[in-house]
Amino acid sequence: MPEAAMHFSAVTDFPGVQAQPSLSPDGRSVAFVSNRDGHYNIYFALVNGGTLVQITNDPNLKSHPVWSPDGTMIAYARLNDSGIWDVWNVPALGGAPRRLILNAADPAWSPDSRSLAYENMADYALWICGASGENARRVEGTAEREWIDAEPRFSPD
């Protein structure tokens, strides 16, 4: 069977940094971090072109946006004023961002959108909590400070 041809197209065409893309569950949009406004904020754009939407609007550095599997929320890490990462979420179509987890980074949604896995920045272990940040518990980690458990991802099942 012959391999399907791959096609590429630019989603953005403005100067500056556009990084850490996250494809929406339906494959029609991509969320990413950009400094096009002078600060690193979260944006999303339709893959096939259209209006760029700015999701966050504050001077704090953002990192690793990730869509919830139901497509309604975007979780991300945000560097707070004390220089510590926290996990936040925001409605995918825009709205008020909400801090979920203190001292955490690299959020990942469970397939049912009910849980988040993340790196706990205090002990460098992987933790899991409810979608609103409740009932946090450690899942994996090492007592050795030279090892860091980071960038968790759920399996599809």
mmCIF file of C-alpha atoms in Angstrom, residues 17-123:
data_model
loop_
_atom_site.group_PDB
_atom_site.id
_atom_site.type_symbol
_atom_site.label_atom_id
_atom_site.label_comp_id
_atom_site.label_asym_id
_atom_site.label_seq_id
_atom_site.Cartn_x
_atom_site.Cartn_y
_atom_site.Cartn_z
ATOM 1 C CA VAL A 17 7.933 33.140 18.711
ATOM 2 C CA GLN A 18 5.142 30.651 18.138
ATOM 3 C CA ALA A 19 5.867 27.484 20.115
ATOM 4 C CA GLN A 20 4.486 24.459 21.929
ATOM 5 C CA PRO A 21 1.516 23.736 19.636
ATOM 6 C CA SER A 22 -1.382 21.620 20.858
ATOM 7 C CA LEU A 23 -3.912 20.277 18.363
ATOM 8 C CA SER A 24 -7.570 20.384 19.428
ATOM 9 C CA PRO A 25 -9.381 17.042 19.818
ATOM 10 C CA ASP A 26 -11.340 17.620 16.599
ATOM 11 C CA GLY A 27 -8.141 18.519 14.723
ATOM 12 C CA ARG A 28 -9.526 21.860 13.527
ATOM 13 C CA SER A 29 -7.634 24.236 15.847
ATOM 14 C CA VAL A 30 -4.201 24.577 17.357
ATOM 15 C CA ALA A 31 -3.368 26.315 20.647
ATOM 16 C CA PHE A 32 0.152 27.648 21.116
ATOM 17 C CA VAL A 33 2.347 30.100 23.015
ATOM 18 C CA SER A 34 3.311 33.311 21.220
ATOM 19 C CA ASN A 35 5.035 36.546 22.126
ATOM 20 C CA ARG A 36 3.380 38.512 19.312
ATOM 21 C CA ASP A 37 1.958 41.011 21.846
ATOM 22 C CA GLY A 38 5.272 41.381 23.684
ATOM 23 C CA HIS A 39 4.394 38.776 26.329
ATOM 24 C CA TYR A 40 4.157 35.002 26.083
ATOM 25 C CA ASN A 41 0.409 34.371 25.921
ATOM 26 C CA ILE A 42 -1.795 31.503 24.746
ATOM 27 C CA TYR A 43 -3.494 31.825 21.356
ATOM 28 C CA PHE A 44 -5.424 29.512 19.112
ATOM 29 C CA ALA A 45 -5.972 29.484 15.390
ATOM 30 C CA LEU A 46 -7.938 27.358 12.972
ATOM 31 C CA VAL A 47 -5.694 24.941 11.129
ATOM 32 C CA ASN A 48 -7.236 25.964 7.785
ATOM 33 C CA GLY A 49 -6.845 29.700 8.444
ATOM 34 C CA GLY A 50 -9.109 32.296 9.943
ATOM 35 C CA THR A 51 -9.018 34.713 12.827
ATOM 36 C CA LEU A 52 -6.353 34.299 15.491
ATOM 37 C CA VAL A 53 -7.832 34.269 19.016
ATOM 38 C CA GLN A 54 -5.843 35.412 22.055
ATOM 39 C CA ILE A 55 -6.844 33.269 25.051
ATOM 40 C CA THR A 56 -4.697 34.811 27.810
ATOM 41 C CA ASN A 57 -3.647 38.421 28.264
ATOM 42 C CA ASP A 58 -1.186 39.108 31.053
ATOM 43 C CA PRO A 59 2.589 39.636 31.251
ATOM 44 C CA ASN A 60 3.413 36.326 32.974
ATOM 45 C CA LEU A 61 5.178 33.623 30.947
ATOM 46 C CA LYS A 62 2.940 30.733 29.816
ATOM 47 C CA SER A 63 3.980 27.230 28.799
ATOM 48 C CA HIS A 64 2.627 23.985 27.361
ATOM 49 C CA PRO A 65 -1.031 24.631 26.523
ATOM 50 C CA VAL A 66 -3.043 21.423 26.222
ATOM 51 C CA TRP A 67 -6.676 20.948 25.152
ATOM 52 C CA SER A 68 -9.059 18.948 27.282
ATOM 53 C CA PRO A 69 -10.264 15.861 25.378
ATOM 54 C CA ASP A 70 -13.803 17.290 25.257
ATOM 55 C CA GLY A 71 -12.376 20.455 23.658
ATOM 56 C CA THR A 72 -13.875 22.870 26.189
ATOM 57 C CA MET A 73 -10.796 23.878 28.205
ATOM 58 C CA ILE A 74 -7.099 24.588 27.751
ATOM 59 C CA ALA A 75 -4.737 23.884 30.653
ATOM 60 C CA TYR A 76 -1.285 25.464 30.766
ATOM 61 C CA ALA A 77 1.559 26.385 33.106
ATOM 62 C CA ARG A 78 2.022 30.032 34.111
ATOM 63 C CA LEU A 79 5.034 31.512 35.862
ATOM 64 C CA ASN A 80 3.745 33.489 38.861
ATOM 65 C CA ASP A 81 5.192 36.733 40.224
ATOM 66 C CA SER A 82 7.378 34.760 42.674
ATOM 67 C CA GLY A 83 9.030 32.836 39.829
ATOM 68 C CA ILE A 84 7.148 29.591 40.496
ATOM 69 C CA TRP A 85 5.093 27.678 37.925
ATOM 70 C CA ASP A 86 1.374 27.079 38.564
ATOM 71 C CA VAL A 87 -1.150 25.181 36.431
ATOM 72 C CA TRP A 88 -4.090 27.214 35.143
ATOM 73 C CA ASN A 89 -6.998 26.554 32.826
ATOM 74 C CA VAL A 90 -9.135 28.751 30.628
ATOM 75 C CA PRO A 91 -12.231 28.089 28.494
ATOM 76 C CA ALA A 92 -11.074 27.154 24.998
ATOM 77 C CA LEU A 93 -13.028 29.976 23.374
ATOM 78 C CA GLY A 94 -11.755 32.519 25.875
ATOM 79 C CA GLY A 95 -12.880 33.649 29.287
ATOM 80 C CA ALA A 96 -11.435 34.135 32.739
ATOM 81 C CA PRO A 97 -8.340 31.989 33.436
ATOM 82 C CA ARG A 98 -8.362 30.145 36.757
ATOM 83 C CA ARG A 99 -5.422 28.867 38.779
ATOM 84 C CA LEU A 100 -5.858 25.176 39.568
ATOM 85 C CA ILE A 101 -2.614 23.907 41.055
ATOM 86 C CA LEU A 102 0.170 25.749 42.871
ATOM 87 C CA ASN A 103 3.814 24.895 42.230
ATOM 88 C CA ALA A 104 3.114 22.685 39.207
ATOM 89 C CA ALA A 105 3.859 22.460 35.473
ATOM 90 C CA ASP A 106 3.336 20.298 32.369
ATOM 91 C CA PRO A 107 -0.396 19.556 32.704
ATOM 92 C CA ALA A 108 -1.947 16.607 30.865
ATOM 93 C CA TRP A 109 -5.676 15.772 30.663
ATOM 94 C CA SER A 110 -7.080 12.307 31.241
ATOM 95 C CA PRO A 111 -9.046 10.911 28.261
ATOM 96 C CA ASP A 112 -12.371 11.611 30.045
ATOM 97 C CA SER A 113 -11.390 15.248 30.932
ATOM 98 C CA ARG A 114 -11.991 14.501 34.639
ATOM 99 C CA SER A 115 -8.362 14.532 35.805
ATOM 100 C CA LEU A 116 -5.074 16.303 35.255
ATOM 101 C CA ALA A 117 -1.612 14.820 35.622
ATOM 102 C CA TYR A 118 1.238 17.247 36.242
ATOM 103 C CA GLU A 119 4.774 17.690 37.466
ATOM 104 C CA ASN A 120 4.851 18.811 41.080
ATOM 105 C CA MET A 121 7.638 21.406 41.219
ATOM 106 C CA ALA A 122 8.150 20.924 44.986
ATOM 107 C CA ASP A 123 9.139 17.243 44.835
#
